[in-house]
Short mmCIF file of C-alpha atoms in Angstrom, two decimals:
data_model
loop_
_atom_site.label_atom_id
_atom_site.label_comp_id
_atom_site.label_asym_id
_atom_site.label_seq_id
_atom_site.Cartn_x
_atom_site.Cartn_y
_atom_site.Cartn_z
CA MET Y 1 -172.43 -20.47 -137.52
CA ARG Y 2 -174.16 -17.44 -137.47
CA CYS Y 3 -174.79 -14.21 -140.01
CA ASP Y 4 -171.91 -11.85 -139.56
CA ALA Y 5 -174.35 -8.81 -140.90
CA CYS Y 6 -177.31 -9.38 -138.61
CA GLN Y 7 -176.12 -11.93 -136.01
CA ASN Y 8 -178.98 -13.37 -136.09
CA ASN Y 9 -180.22 -16.14 -138.74
CA GLU Y 10 -178.09 -19.09 -139.48
CA ALA Y 11 -175.18 -18.48 -142.18
CA THR Y 12 -175.16 -19.77 -145.02
CA VAL Y 13 -173.78 -17.73 -147.62
CA PHE Y 14 -169.78 -18.01 -147.08
CA LEU Y 15 -167.55 -15.86 -148.97
CA THR Y 16 -163.68 -15.55 -148.87
CA GLN Y 17 -162.30 -12.49 -150.69
CA ILE Y 18 -158.85 -11.05 -150.91
CA VAL Y 19 -158.12 -7.44 -150.87
CA GLU Y 20 -154.27 -5.95 -151.07
CA GLY Y 21 -152.88 -9.34 -150.68
CA LYS Y 22 -155.31 -9.93 -147.19
CA MET Y 23 -157.49 -12.86 -147.09
CA GLN Y 24 -161.03 -11.92 -145.47
CA LYS Y 25 -164.14 -13.99 -144.56
CA VAL Y 26 -167.68 -13.36 -144.14
CA ASN Y 27 -170.80 -15.65 -143.21
CA LEU Y 28 -174.66 -14.70 -144.42
CA CYS Y 29 -177.99 -15.60 -143.80
CA PRO Y 30 -179.69 -15.78 -146.98
CA ASP Y 31 -181.50 -12.31 -146.51
CA CYS Y 32 -178.52 -10.85 -145.63
CA SER Y 33 -176.28 -11.98 -148.68
CA LYS Y 34 -179.26 -10.68 -150.74
CA GLU Y 35 -179.90 -8.01 -148.91
CA LYS Y 36 -175.74 -6.71 -149.18
CA GLY Y 37 -175.94 -7.53 -152.84
CA VAL Y 38 -173.63 -11.01 -152.64
CA THR Y 39 -174.81 -12.49 -155.82
CA ASP Y 40 -172.72 -10.41 -157.66
CA PRO Y 41 -169.73 -11.22 -155.80
CA THR Y 42 -167.19 -9.01 -157.99
CA GLY Y 43 -169.63 -5.94 -157.50
CA PHE Y 44 -168.92 -5.06 -153.66
CA ALA Y 45 -166.23 -5.16 -151.06
CA LEU Y 46 -165.91 -7.20 -147.94
CA ALA Y 47 -165.70 -4.37 -145.86
CA ASP Y 48 -168.58 -2.67 -146.77
CA LEU Y 49 -169.99 -5.80 -144.81
CA LEU Y 50 -168.59 -5.21 -141.53
CA LEU Y 51 -171.44 -3.04 -140.63
CA GLY Y 52 -171.87 -0.24 -142.01
CA LEU Y 53 -167.77 0.63 -140.92
CA GLY Y 54 -167.20 1.87 -143.80
CA THR Y 55 -164.21 0.52 -146.59
CA ASN Y 56 -161.22 -0.46 -145.25
CA THR Y 57 -159.10 2.92 -145.55
CA GLU Y 58 -161.58 4.84 -144.28
CA LEU Y 59 -161.27 2.33 -141.56
CA GLU Y 60 -157.59 2.88 -141.18
CA LYS Y 61 -158.10 6.46 -141.53
CA PRO Y 62 -161.57 7.73 -140.49
CA ALA Y 63 -160.38 11.28 -140.27
CA VAL Y 64 -159.98 11.51 -144.11
CA ALA Y 65 -163.40 10.57 -144.30
CA ALA Y 66 -164.46 13.30 -142.74
CA SER Y 67 -165.25 16.96 -144.24
CA THR Y 68 -163.37 18.13 -141.77
CA ALA Y 69 -159.52 19.94 -142.42
CA VAL Y 70 -157.84 16.89 -140.67
CA SER Y 71 -154.95 15.41 -141.36
CA PRO Y 72 -154.38 12.14 -142.52
CA ASP Y 73 -152.41 10.50 -140.69
CA ALA Y 74 -154.50 11.75 -137.59
CA PRO Y 75 -155.10 8.76 -135.42
CA ALA Y 76 -158.18 6.85 -135.58
CA LEU Y 77 -160.76 8.05 -133.57
CA LYS Y 78 -161.12 7.77 -129.95
CA CYS Y 79 -163.47 7.52 -127.19
CA PRO Y 80 -162.11 10.48 -124.59
CA THR Y 81 -163.89 9.35 -121.41
CA CYS Y 82 -163.19 5.78 -121.62
CA GLY Y 83 -160.78 5.39 -124.63
CA PHE Y 84 -162.30 3.36 -126.89
CA THR Y 85 -161.87 3.30 -130.46
CA GLN Y 86 -163.47 2.26 -133.82
CA ALA Y 87 -161.35 -0.69 -133.81
CA ASP Y 88 -162.39 -1.92 -130.68
CA PHE Y 89 -165.84 -1.53 -131.87
CA LYS Y 90 -165.37 -3.00 -134.99
CA LYS Y 91 -164.03 -6.14 -132.92
CA THR Y 92 -166.79 -6.71 -129.57
CA GLN Y 93 -169.59 -4.75 -131.88
CA ARG Y 94 -170.16 -3.26 -128.47
CA MET Y 95 -169.67 0.22 -127.60
CA GLY Y 96 -167.39 1.00 -124.40
CA CYS Y 97 -169.82 3.45 -123.05
CA SER Y 98 -172.35 6.24 -123.28
CA GLU Y 99 -169.98 8.96 -124.39
CA CYS Y 100 -169.07 6.69 -127.24
CA TYR Y 101 -172.42 7.31 -128.80
CA VAL Y 102 -171.45 11.06 -129.28
CA THR Y 103 -167.75 9.92 -130.27
CA PHE Y 104 -168.97 7.72 -132.92
CA ALA Y 105 -172.10 9.21 -133.36
CA GLU Y 106 -171.43 9.65 -137.54
CA SER Y 107 -169.05 6.52 -138.36
CA VAL Y 108 -170.89 4.01 -136.08
CA VAL Y 109 -174.33 5.03 -134.90
CA THR Y 110 -175.94 6.75 -137.60
CA PRO Y 111 -175.45 3.07 -139.79
CA LEU Y 112 -176.65 1.35 -137.41
CA ARG Y 113 -179.59 3.50 -136.85
CA SER Y 114 -181.16 2.01 -139.82
CA ASN Y 115 -181.41 -1.04 -138.59
CA HIS Y 116 -184.03 0.36 -136.68
CA LYS Y 117 -188.06 1.33 -136.74
CA GLY Y 118 -186.53 4.92 -136.34
CA SER Y 119 -183.69 6.71 -135.81
CA GLN Y 120 -185.83 8.99 -132.98
CA HIS Y 121 -186.36 7.67 -129.63
CA VAL Y 122 -190.18 8.20 -128.77
CA GLY Y 123 -190.06 5.69 -125.69
CA LYS Y 124 -190.09 6.47 -121.82
CA VAL Y 125 -188.08 9.04 -120.48
CA PRO Y 126 -186.81 8.97 -117.56
CA ALA Y 127 -189.10 11.80 -115.85
CA ARG Y 128 -188.28 10.89 -112.33
CA GLN Y 129 -184.22 11.32 -112.77
CA PHE Y 130 -184.31 14.69 -115.18
CA ALA Y 131 -186.75 15.61 -111.45
CA ARG Y 132 -184.22 15.14 -109.29
CA ALA Y 133 -181.55 16.29 -112.11
CA GLU Y 134 -183.16 19.75 -111.67
CA LEU Y 135 -183.76 19.65 -108.10
CA ASP Y 136 -180.35 19.11 -107.37
CA ASN Y 137 -179.72 21.95 -109.45
CA ARG Y 138 -181.51 24.57 -107.65
CA MET Y 139 -179.94 23.03 -104.20
CA GLN Y 140 -176.66 23.78 -105.44
CA THR Y 141 -177.66 27.17 -106.57
CA LEU Y 142 -179.12 27.87 -103.23
CA SER Y 143 -175.96 26.71 -101.44
CA ASP Y 144 -173.83 28.31 -103.18
CA ASP Y 145 -175.75 32.27 -102.78
CA LEU Y 146 -175.85 31.36 -99.41
CA VAL Y 147 -172.27 31.04 -98.69
CA LYS Y 148 -171.66 33.92 -100.50
CA ALA Y 149 -174.55 35.65 -98.61
CA VAL Y 150 -172.95 35.04 -95.67
CA LYS Y 151 -169.48 36.00 -96.65
CA GLU Y 152 -171.11 39.29 -97.74
CA GLU Y 153 -172.53 39.59 -94.56
CA ASP Y 154 -175.98 40.05 -96.20
CA TYR Y 155 -177.72 37.90 -93.02
CA GLU Y 156 -181.25 39.01 -94.10
CA GLY Y 157 -180.76 37.15 -97.75
CA ALA Y 158 -178.80 34.26 -96.20
CA ALA Y 159 -181.84 33.96 -93.79
CA GLN Y 160 -184.25 33.94 -96.89
CA LEU Y 161 -181.79 31.75 -98.50
CA ARG Y 162 -181.79 28.92 -95.75
CA ASP Y 163 -185.65 29.13 -95.81
CA ALA Y 164 -185.70 28.29 -99.39
CA ILE Y 165 -183.19 25.75 -98.17
CA ARG Y 166 -185.64 24.00 -96.16
CA LYS Y 167 -188.64 24.03 -98.48
CA LEU Y 168 -186.34 22.65 -101.07
CA GLU Y 169 -184.61 19.85 -98.90
CA GLY Y 170 -188.42 18.65 -97.98
CA GLN Y 171 -189.61 18.27 -101.72
CA LEU Y 172 -186.44 16.32 -102.38
CA LYS Y 173 -187.87 14.04 -99.95
CA THR Y 174 -190.88 13.89 -101.17
CA ALA Y 175 -189.73 12.96 -104.54
CA VAL Y 176 -187.55 10.43 -103.50
CA MET S 1 -181.86 -16.09 -99.14
CA LYS S 2 -179.92 -19.82 -99.40
CA PHE S 3 -179.69 -20.71 -102.63
CA ALA S 4 -181.27 -24.12 -102.27
CA ASN S 5 -184.09 -22.49 -100.29
CA PHE S 6 -184.68 -20.01 -103.27
CA ILE S 7 -184.21 -22.78 -105.68
CA SER S 8 -187.09 -25.27 -103.74
CA GLY S 9 -189.66 -22.73 -103.42
CA PRO S 10 -193.09 -22.69 -104.64
CA LEU S 11 -193.21 -21.47 -108.32
CA ALA S 12 -197.09 -22.46 -108.49
CA VAL S 13 -198.45 -19.45 -106.74
CA ARG S 14 -197.25 -17.14 -109.86
CA PRO S 15 -200.03 -15.96 -111.02
CA ALA S 16 -200.75 -18.02 -114.92
CA GLY S 17 -201.68 -15.68 -117.71
CA ALA S 18 -204.43 -16.69 -120.68
CA HIS S 19 -203.45 -19.13 -123.37
CA HIS S 20 -200.88 -20.92 -121.12
CA ASP S 21 -201.68 -24.19 -122.57
CA ILE S 22 -199.60 -22.52 -126.07
CA VAL S 23 -197.94 -19.45 -123.90
CA ILE S 24 -195.92 -20.68 -121.52
CA SER S 25 -194.19 -17.09 -120.58
CA SER S 26 -194.32 -14.46 -120.87
CA ARG S 27 -191.16 -12.06 -120.46
CA VAL S 28 -189.75 -8.35 -121.14
CA ARG S 29 -186.39 -7.61 -119.99
CA LEU S 30 -185.13 -3.64 -119.47
CA ALA S 31 -181.85 -2.58 -120.68
CA ARG S 32 -179.90 0.41 -118.68
CA ASN S 33 -176.74 1.44 -117.79
CA VAL S 34 -174.91 4.47 -115.56
CA LYS S 35 -174.46 7.56 -116.80
CA GLY S 36 -170.29 8.40 -117.37
CA ARG S 37 -169.43 4.73 -116.51
CA PRO S 38 -167.75 2.05 -118.91
CA PHE S 39 -170.08 -0.92 -119.75
CA PRO S 40 -169.44 -4.27 -118.24
CA GLY S 41 -167.48 -5.30 -121.69
CA TRP S 42 -164.96 -2.35 -122.00
CA ALA S 43 -165.03 -1.98 -117.96
CA LYS S 44 -162.28 -2.70 -116.22
CA LYS S 45 -161.98 -5.09 -113.12
CA ALA S 46 -162.28 -2.16 -110.45
CA ASP S 47 -164.75 0.00 -112.58
CA ARG S 48 -166.84 -3.28 -113.18
CA LEU S 49 -166.80 -3.76 -108.85
CA ALA S 50 -167.26 0.18 -108.73
CA VAL S 51 -170.45 0.78 -110.47
CA LEU S 52 -171.28 -3.18 -108.93
CA GLU S 53 -171.98 -0.98 -105.58
CA VAL S 54 -173.70 1.52 -106.93
CA ILE S 55 -176.05 -0.56 -108.12
CA LYS S 56 -176.65 -3.16 -106.09
CA PRO S 57 -177.60 -1.13 -102.32
CA PRO S 58 -180.98 0.49 -104.48
CA VAL S 59 -181.64 -2.96 -105.95
CA ASP S 60 -181.84 -4.25 -102.53
CA ALA S 61 -183.95 -1.99 -101.41
CA LEU S 62 -186.71 -2.45 -104.04
CA PRO S 63 -190.30 -3.62 -102.21
CA GLU S 64 -190.05 -6.26 -104.55
CA MET S 65 -186.88 -7.55 -103.32
CA ASP S 66 -188.02 -7.90 -99.95
CA ASP S 67 -187.28 -11.19 -99.35
CA ALA S 68 -185.19 -11.83 -102.23
CA PHE S 69 -182.03 -13.74 -103.72
CA SER S 70 -178.98 -12.07 -103.94
CA GLU S 71 -175.59 -12.60 -104.60
CA TYR S 72 -172.50 -12.07 -106.50
CA LEU S 73 -171.70 -14.76 -108.95
CA GLN S 74 -168.40 -15.76 -107.96
CA ASP S 75 -170.38 -16.17 -104.79
CA LEU S 76 -172.49 -19.19 -106.93
CA SER S 77 -171.24 -22.68 -108.53
CA ALA S 78 -171.48 -23.56 -112.00
CA THR S 79 -174.12 -25.70 -111.82
CA GLU S 80 -176.17 -22.79 -109.33
CA LYS S 81 -175.74 -20.23 -112.21
CA GLN S 82 -176.49 -22.68 -114.93
CA ILE S 83 -179.93 -24.07 -112.87
CA LEU S 84 -180.94 -20.14 -113.07
CA VAL S 85 -180.51 -20.09 -116.82
CA GLU S 86 -182.83 -23.20 -116.99
CA ARG S 87 -185.69 -21.16 -114.75
CA HIS S 88 -184.97 -18.46 -117.66
CA LEU S 89 -183.65 -15.92 -114.93
CA ILE S 90 -180.28 -14.92 -116.51
CA SER S 91 -178.35 -15.65 -119.41
CA ARG S 92 -176.19 -17.65 -120.74
CA GLU S 93 -174.06 -14.64 -120.68
CA HIS S 94 -174.25 -13.74 -117.28
CA ALA S 95 -173.76 -17.20 -116.65
CA ALA S 96 -170.32 -17.16 -117.79
CA LYS S 97 -169.22 -13.84 -115.01
CA SER S 98 -167.88 -13.90 -111.82
CA THR S 99 -166.69 -11.48 -109.52
CA GLY S 100 -167.92 -7.89 -110.54
CA SER S 101 -171.66 -8.82 -111.86
CA ALA S 102 -174.56 -9.58 -109.44
CA VAL S 103 -177.96 -11.02 -109.83
CA VAL S 104 -180.77 -10.38 -107.38
CA MET S 105 -184.68 -11.33 -107.89
CA ASN S 106 -188.00 -11.71 -105.80
CA ARG S 107 -188.90 -15.16 -104.24
CA GLU S 108 -192.01 -15.50 -106.69
CA GLN S 109 -188.60 -15.80 -109.01
CA THR S 110 -191.18 -13.55 -111.17
CA VAL S 111 -188.51 -10.90 -111.26
CA SER S 112 -184.80 -10.65 -111.80
CA ILE S 113 -182.54 -8.43 -112.24
CA MET S 114 -178.65 -9.26 -113.66
CA VAL S 115 -175.77 -6.19 -112.64
CA ASN S 116 -173.07 -6.00 -115.01
CA GLU S 117 -174.21 -8.60 -117.32
CA GLU S 118 -173.46 -6.69 -121.43
CA ASP S 119 -175.46 -4.01 -119.52
CA HIS S 120 -174.93 -2.27 -116.14
CA LEU S 121 -178.77 -4.10 -115.48
CA ARG S 122 -180.23 -5.66 -117.20
CA MET S 123 -183.95 -6.60 -115.31
CA GLN S 124 -186.65 -8.72 -116.26
CA SER S 125 -189.93 -10.14 -115.18
CA ILE S 126 -191.52 -13.04 -116.43
CA ARG S 127 -194.42 -15.13 -115.86
CA PRO S 128 -196.96 -17.75 -116.75
CA GLY S 129 -198.76 -17.76 -120.21
CA PHE S 130 -200.11 -14.83 -122.17
CA GLN S 131 -199.39 -11.69 -120.45
CA LEU S 132 -197.01 -9.51 -121.93
CA LYS S 133 -198.70 -5.36 -121.02
CA ALA S 134 -198.57 -7.13 -116.73
CA VAL S 135 -195.19 -8.26 -117.05
CA HIS S 136 -193.53 -5.09 -118.87
CA ARG S 137 -195.87 -3.20 -115.91
CA ALA S 138 -194.49 -4.78 -113.44
CA ILE S 139 -190.31 -4.18 -114.44
CA ASP S 140 -190.96 -0.89 -115.73
CA GLU S 141 -192.60 0.09 -112.24
CA ILE S 142 -188.55 -1.33 -110.49
CA ASP S 143 -187.36 1.06 -113.82
CA THR S 144 -188.68 3.80 -112.28
CA ARG S 145 -188.50 3.17 -108.90
CA LEU S 146 -184.28 2.56 -109.59
CA GLU S 147 -184.37 6.24 -111.01
CA ASP S 148 -184.72 7.89 -108.15
CA THR S 149 -181.52 6.88 -107.11
CA LEU S 150 -179.39 6.24 -110.31
CA ASP S 151 -178.67 8.23 -113.22
CA TYR S 152 -179.32 6.47 -116.07
CA ALA S 153 -177.11 6.97 -119.74
CA PHE S 154 -179.94 8.16 -121.64
CA SER S 155 -180.20 10.73 -124.96
CA PRO S 156 -182.62 12.69 -125.53
CA LYS S 157 -182.31 11.48 -129.50
CA LEU S 158 -181.28 7.82 -128.97
CA GLY S 159 -183.35 7.38 -125.87
CA PHE S 160 -181.44 4.79 -123.48
CA LEU S 161 -177.91 4.08 -124.53
CA THR S 162 -176.30 0.63 -124.21
CA ALA S 163 -173.94 -1.49 -124.96
CA CYS S 164 -175.22 -3.12 -128.05
CA LEU S 165 -176.49 -0.80 -130.36
CA THR S 166 -179.36 -3.03 -130.84
CA ASN S 167 -180.91 -1.93 -127.85
CA VAL S 168 -180.68 1.48 -128.28
CA GLY S 169 -183.92 3.54 -127.07
CA THR S 170 -186.22 1.82 -125.72
CA GLY S 171 -183.71 -1.11 -124.14
CA MET S 172 -186.78 -3.10 -124.16
CA ARG S 173 -187.24 -6.74 -125.66
CA ALA S 174 -190.39 -8.29 -124.93
CA SER S 175 -190.72 -12.37 -125.94
CA ALA S 176 -193.35 -14.94 -125.00
CA MET S 177 -192.21 -18.90 -125.23
CA LEU S 178 -195.13 -20.72 -127.26
CA HIS S 179 -195.53 -24.58 -127.55
CA LEU S 180 -196.41 -25.03 -131.03
CA PRO S 181 -196.52 -28.62 -131.42
CA ALA S 182 -199.18 -28.85 -133.61
CA LEU S 183 -197.45 -26.44 -136.28
CA VAL S 184 -194.43 -28.74 -136.60
CA LEU S 185 -196.24 -31.51 -137.27
CA ASP S 186 -198.22 -29.85 -139.42
CA GLU S 187 -195.46 -28.45 -141.15
CA LYS S 188 -196.62 -25.28 -140.55
CA VAL S 189 -194.35 -23.95 -137.64
CA ASN S 190 -191.58 -22.70 -140.93
CA GLN S 191 -194.44 -20.63 -142.67
CA VAL S 192 -195.00 -19.17 -139.67
CA ILE S 193 -191.21 -18.29 -138.63
CA GLN S 194 -190.72 -16.81 -141.86
CA ALA S 195 -193.80 -14.68 -141.07
CA VAL S 196 -192.75 -13.46 -137.89
CA ASN S 197 -188.98 -12.62 -139.37
CA LYS S 198 -190.86 -10.71 -142.31
CA ILE S 199 -192.53 -8.44 -140.01
CA GLY S 200 -189.60 -7.27 -137.94
CA LEU S 201 -189.94 -9.80 -134.82
CA ALA S 202 -187.38 -12.48 -134.12
CA VAL S 203 -187.85 -16.49 -133.63
CA ARG S 204 -185.40 -18.05 -131.02
CA GLY S 205 -184.73 -21.25 -130.23
CA LEU S 206 -185.36 -21.96 -126.01
CA TYR S 207 -182.45 -20.78 -124.88
CA GLY S 208 -182.67 -17.36 -126.85
CA GLU S 209 -180.35 -16.28 -129.36
CA GLY S 210 -178.41 -18.74 -130.88
CA SER S 211 -179.55 -21.14 -129.17
CA GLU S 212 -181.82 -24.70 -130.99
CA ALA S 213 -185.71 -25.10 -131.34
CA MET S 214 -186.45 -28.10 -128.96
CA GLY S 215 -189.79 -29.62 -127.54
CA ASN S 216 -191.61 -27.48 -130.40
CA LEU S 217 -190.48 -24.63 -128.13
CA PHE S 218 -190.17 -21.38 -129.47
CA GLN S 219 -189.61 -17.65 -128.56
CA ILE S 220 -190.61 -14.73 -130.09
CA SER S 221 -189.26 -11.29 -129.43
CA ASN S 222 -189.07 -7.93 -130.78
CA GLN S 223 -186.05 -6.94 -133.20
CA THR S 224 -186.24 -2.91 -132.63
CA THR S 225 -186.12 -0.83 -129.96
CA LEU S 226 -185.67 2.89 -131.41
CA GLY S 227 -188.17 4.49 -132.80
CA GLU S 228 -191.29 3.33 -131.08
CA ARG S 229 -192.90 3.49 -128.15
CA GLU S 230 -192.89 0.33 -125.24
CA GLU S 231 -196.41 -0.06 -125.79
CA ASP S 232 -196.44 0.00 -129.79
CA ILE S 233 -193.88 -3.06 -129.38
CA LEU S 234 -195.89 -4.78 -127.45
CA GLY S 235 -198.86 -4.06 -129.03
CA ARG S 236 -197.59 -5.47 -132.27
CA LEU S 237 -196.27 -8.51 -131.10
CA ASN S 238 -198.89 -9.27 -129.11
CA LYS S 239 -201.07 -9.08 -132.30
CA VAL S 240 -198.79 -11.48 -133.78
CA ILE S 241 -198.90 -13.81 -130.57
CA GLU S 242 -202.81 -13.59 -130.95
CA GLN S 243 -202.21 -14.95 -134.48
CA ILE S 244 -199.80 -17.42 -134.08
CA ILE S 245 -201.87 -19.04 -131.63
CA GLU S 246 -205.34 -18.96 -133.49
CA HIS S 247 -202.85 -21.16 -136.20
CA GLU S 248 -201.60 -23.33 -133.18
CA GLN S 249 -205.36 -23.42 -132.17
CA ASN S 250 -206.05 -24.70 -135.84
CA ALA S 251 -203.99 -26.46 -136.82
CA ARG S 252 -204.11 -29.02 -133.47
CA ALA S 253 -208.17 -29.11 -135.04
CA THR S 254 -207.06 -30.22 -138.30
CA LEU S 255 -204.71 -32.53 -136.82
CA LEU S 256 -207.48 -34.09 -134.92
CA GLN S 257 -209.86 -34.56 -137.65
CA LYS S 258 -207.54 -35.57 -140.67
CA LYS S 259 -204.22 -36.52 -139.03
CA SER S 260 -205.67 -38.60 -136.26
CA THR S 261 -203.71 -41.77 -136.69
CA THR S 262 -200.11 -39.60 -136.94
CA LEU S 263 -201.21 -37.68 -133.61
CA LEU S 264 -202.33 -40.70 -131.66
CA ASP S 265 -198.87 -42.60 -133.31
CA GLN S 266 -197.07 -39.88 -132.06
CA ILE S 267 -198.55 -39.43 -128.67
CA GLY S 268 -198.27 -42.67 -128.23
CA ARG S 269 -194.85 -43.51 -128.97
CA ALA S 270 -193.28 -40.47 -126.44
CA PHE S 271 -195.80 -42.09 -124.07
CA GLY S 272 -194.10 -45.66 -124.54
CA ILE S 273 -190.12 -44.35 -124.75
CA LEU S 274 -190.52 -41.59 -121.95
CA MET S 275 -192.39 -44.96 -119.28
CA HIS S 276 -189.59 -47.13 -120.22
CA ALA S 277 -186.39 -45.64 -121.43
CA HIS S 278 -183.63 -46.09 -119.59
CA SER S 279 -181.43 -43.43 -120.79
CA MET S 280 -182.21 -40.03 -122.63
CA THR S 281 -180.51 -36.62 -123.42
CA SER S 282 -182.65 -33.55 -122.82
CA LYS S 283 -183.23 -32.42 -126.36
CA GLU S 284 -185.49 -36.31 -126.41
CA ALA S 285 -187.49 -35.76 -123.53
CA LEU S 286 -188.08 -32.26 -124.34
CA ASN S 287 -189.48 -33.22 -127.74
CA LEU S 288 -191.29 -36.26 -126.35
CA LEU S 289 -192.74 -34.61 -123.55
CA SER S 290 -194.11 -31.55 -125.55
CA PHE S 291 -196.34 -34.06 -127.25
CA LEU S 292 -196.89 -35.82 -123.78
CA ARG S 293 -198.47 -31.81 -123.44
CA LEU S 294 -199.78 -31.72 -126.46
CA GLY S 295 -201.85 -35.34 -125.24
CA THR S 296 -202.80 -33.33 -121.91
CA ASP S 297 -204.02 -30.15 -123.78
CA LEU S 298 -206.23 -32.08 -126.06
CA GLY S 299 -207.67 -33.77 -123.40
CA PHE S 300 -205.78 -37.82 -124.06
CA PHE S 301 -204.67 -37.24 -120.46
CA PRO S 302 -206.21 -36.13 -117.13
CA ALA S 303 -206.16 -32.32 -116.55
CA ASP S 304 -204.10 -32.56 -113.10
CA ARG S 305 -201.53 -34.35 -114.67
CA ARG S 306 -199.97 -31.39 -116.40
CA GLN S 307 -198.40 -29.76 -113.85
CA PRO S 308 -195.60 -32.52 -113.13
CA LEU S 309 -195.61 -32.79 -116.64
CA ASP S 310 -194.48 -28.71 -116.93
CA GLU S 311 -192.59 -29.36 -114.13
CA LEU S 312 -190.44 -32.25 -116.08
CA PHE S 313 -189.52 -29.84 -118.75
CA THR S 314 -187.10 -28.14 -115.96
CA GLU S 315 -186.54 -30.59 -113.94
CA THR S 316 -184.97 -32.92 -116.79
CA GLN S 317 -182.14 -29.83 -117.78
CA PRO S 318 -178.72 -31.13 -116.94
CA ALA S 319 -178.03 -28.88 -114.12
CA HIS S 320 -181.62 -29.42 -112.73
CA LEU S 321 -180.42 -33.15 -112.85
CA GLN S 322 -177.27 -32.34 -111.14
CA ARG S 323 -178.24 -30.69 -108.38
CA GLY S 324 -178.64 -33.81 -106.45
CA SER S 325 -175.68 -35.14 -106.67
CA THR S 326 -172.23 -34.15 -104.71
CA GLN S 327 -170.16 -35.05 -107.86
CA LYS S 328 -169.78 -33.65 -111.10
CA LEU S 329 -172.20 -36.37 -113.83
CA GLY S 330 -171.17 -37.46 -117.06
CA ALA S 331 -173.16 -37.38 -119.73
CA GLU S 332 -174.22 -40.66 -119.79
CA GLU S 333 -174.66 -40.87 -115.85
CA ARG S 334 -177.05 -37.48 -117.20
CA ASP S 335 -179.23 -39.31 -119.55
CA ALA S 336 -179.64 -42.56 -117.03
CA LEU S 337 -181.14 -40.34 -114.01
CA ARG S 338 -183.15 -38.66 -116.41
CA ALA S 339 -185.46 -40.87 -117.93
CA ASP S 340 -185.68 -42.88 -114.15
CA ILE S 341 -187.25 -39.29 -112.85
CA ILE S 342 -189.23 -39.17 -115.68
CA ARG S 343 -190.35 -42.83 -115.18
CA VAL S 344 -190.92 -41.77 -112.01
CA LYS S 345 -192.98 -39.37 -112.03
CA LEU S 346 -194.99 -40.30 -114.96
CA LYS S 347 -195.63 -43.62 -113.11
CA GLU S 348 -199.23 -43.58 -112.16
CA LEU S 349 -200.14 -41.81 -115.87
CA PRO S 350 -202.88 -43.95 -117.16
CA GLY S 351 -201.79 -44.13 -121.50
CA PRO S 352 -203.55 -42.03 -123.38
CA ASP S 353 -207.37 -42.27 -124.26
CA SER S 354 -208.02 -42.56 -127.64
CA SER S 355 -211.94 -42.13 -127.18
CA ARG S 356 -211.22 -38.77 -126.88
CA LEU S 357 -210.26 -38.70 -130.82
CA ALA S 358 -214.08 -40.12 -131.92
CA ALA S 359 -215.73 -37.97 -129.84
CA ALA S 360 -213.57 -35.01 -131.63
CA GLY S 361 -214.47 -36.25 -134.83
#
């Protein structure tokens, strides 16, 4: 059986706790049990162990913990893009989509970042993708301007824009 | 390409790296996702199919995939998927997938790209021997080329965004499969594992996460992916692996000098059982083959026997045994078939030449 905290080592410490009449079980490896202070079973709540998700109360009402004025019975956080909730994260230990990283930045991402060497990405950047996006953007602007110029019967301007678009098309082709 | 042609293709053409006696293989995998699409684990079937059609064409068009094996997972049988797992070409998780997932790999079986595994893209490069940097370069080029068509989910702060937070940042997991029989015999391997764990690297068994260490094979990989450049992660891993290689070499020298009887006994017993057994589990086979491999490294067996021996590590795995049979083999039938295959392949192998011991001592 694997450790619930690090998902990595063999669990050797098995804990059962009753919180508000509900039984909770956690399996931990020796390292994580030490790190989480499990040696003193009265001194911690199992929910705290659930990978930085906060205590039970915070889980059910995440809005309370936030400093913004949200009514206490506000629904749990939900990703506007994919509909993923914090409860889903608790269950799957995976995110729903890339936007979830924005939605759950505070509650999930920040605590788990501590498992890494740092909190700022310093590795590879998709430079080609960015360059391509910028060219696409410029192309869009030029096309919009061209439509406008034709509409306003500014044929000289339109001819210049058409040349600029052709040049950019050439660049786009060589970029790919 | 048909599965049968792909799987029976020659593996020997793969360029071997340094220390291939101890480092079985080097592997680097990158996790990538397409912007604005739900991750495979959360996506509905229609979403997965849609993203698959976005990803697969540019992957198929890669120059590396000129003569590729490219297949949707629902078109592969359970045995075929398992064969790919046993060759470390797809993950166990990916083998469990069906409609909405695909796999594309080159003929040399050095590059393998899984579509809709845990992330939209899991691409890996794997080669024999110790060559993490070359392997990284190969997969990095493919990744860069895919950027021309695909918009990756990327955040300047968190790097490449992945389904699991443990992969965020570089999305890179680099690993080496090490054969450490002398450290195991010398009972030093646990010390090594603990030391490696302490510096933030993971030690796993033959099939990665959650798998058992068999055949004295250990996979060492980086645990963290955020806050460090790819080169630094690889550099750190390289240094540690170099040290482990040195420890294994020292342990082999110590065994030869101080525990030669134990060593020869282990290798001789492995030889005897492999040559004469009529039923053998895959775990037993791996553990015994490991000692024959060590014996070859130490010169107890002719060097030209290394390749057939290495082939047995893969060919005696359950799905590889199954592939020759039309009906499903039971565990007992597999164990018998495994023992037969080993006996046939090792028939010409002479017994361990212990005069080597005297020379070493």
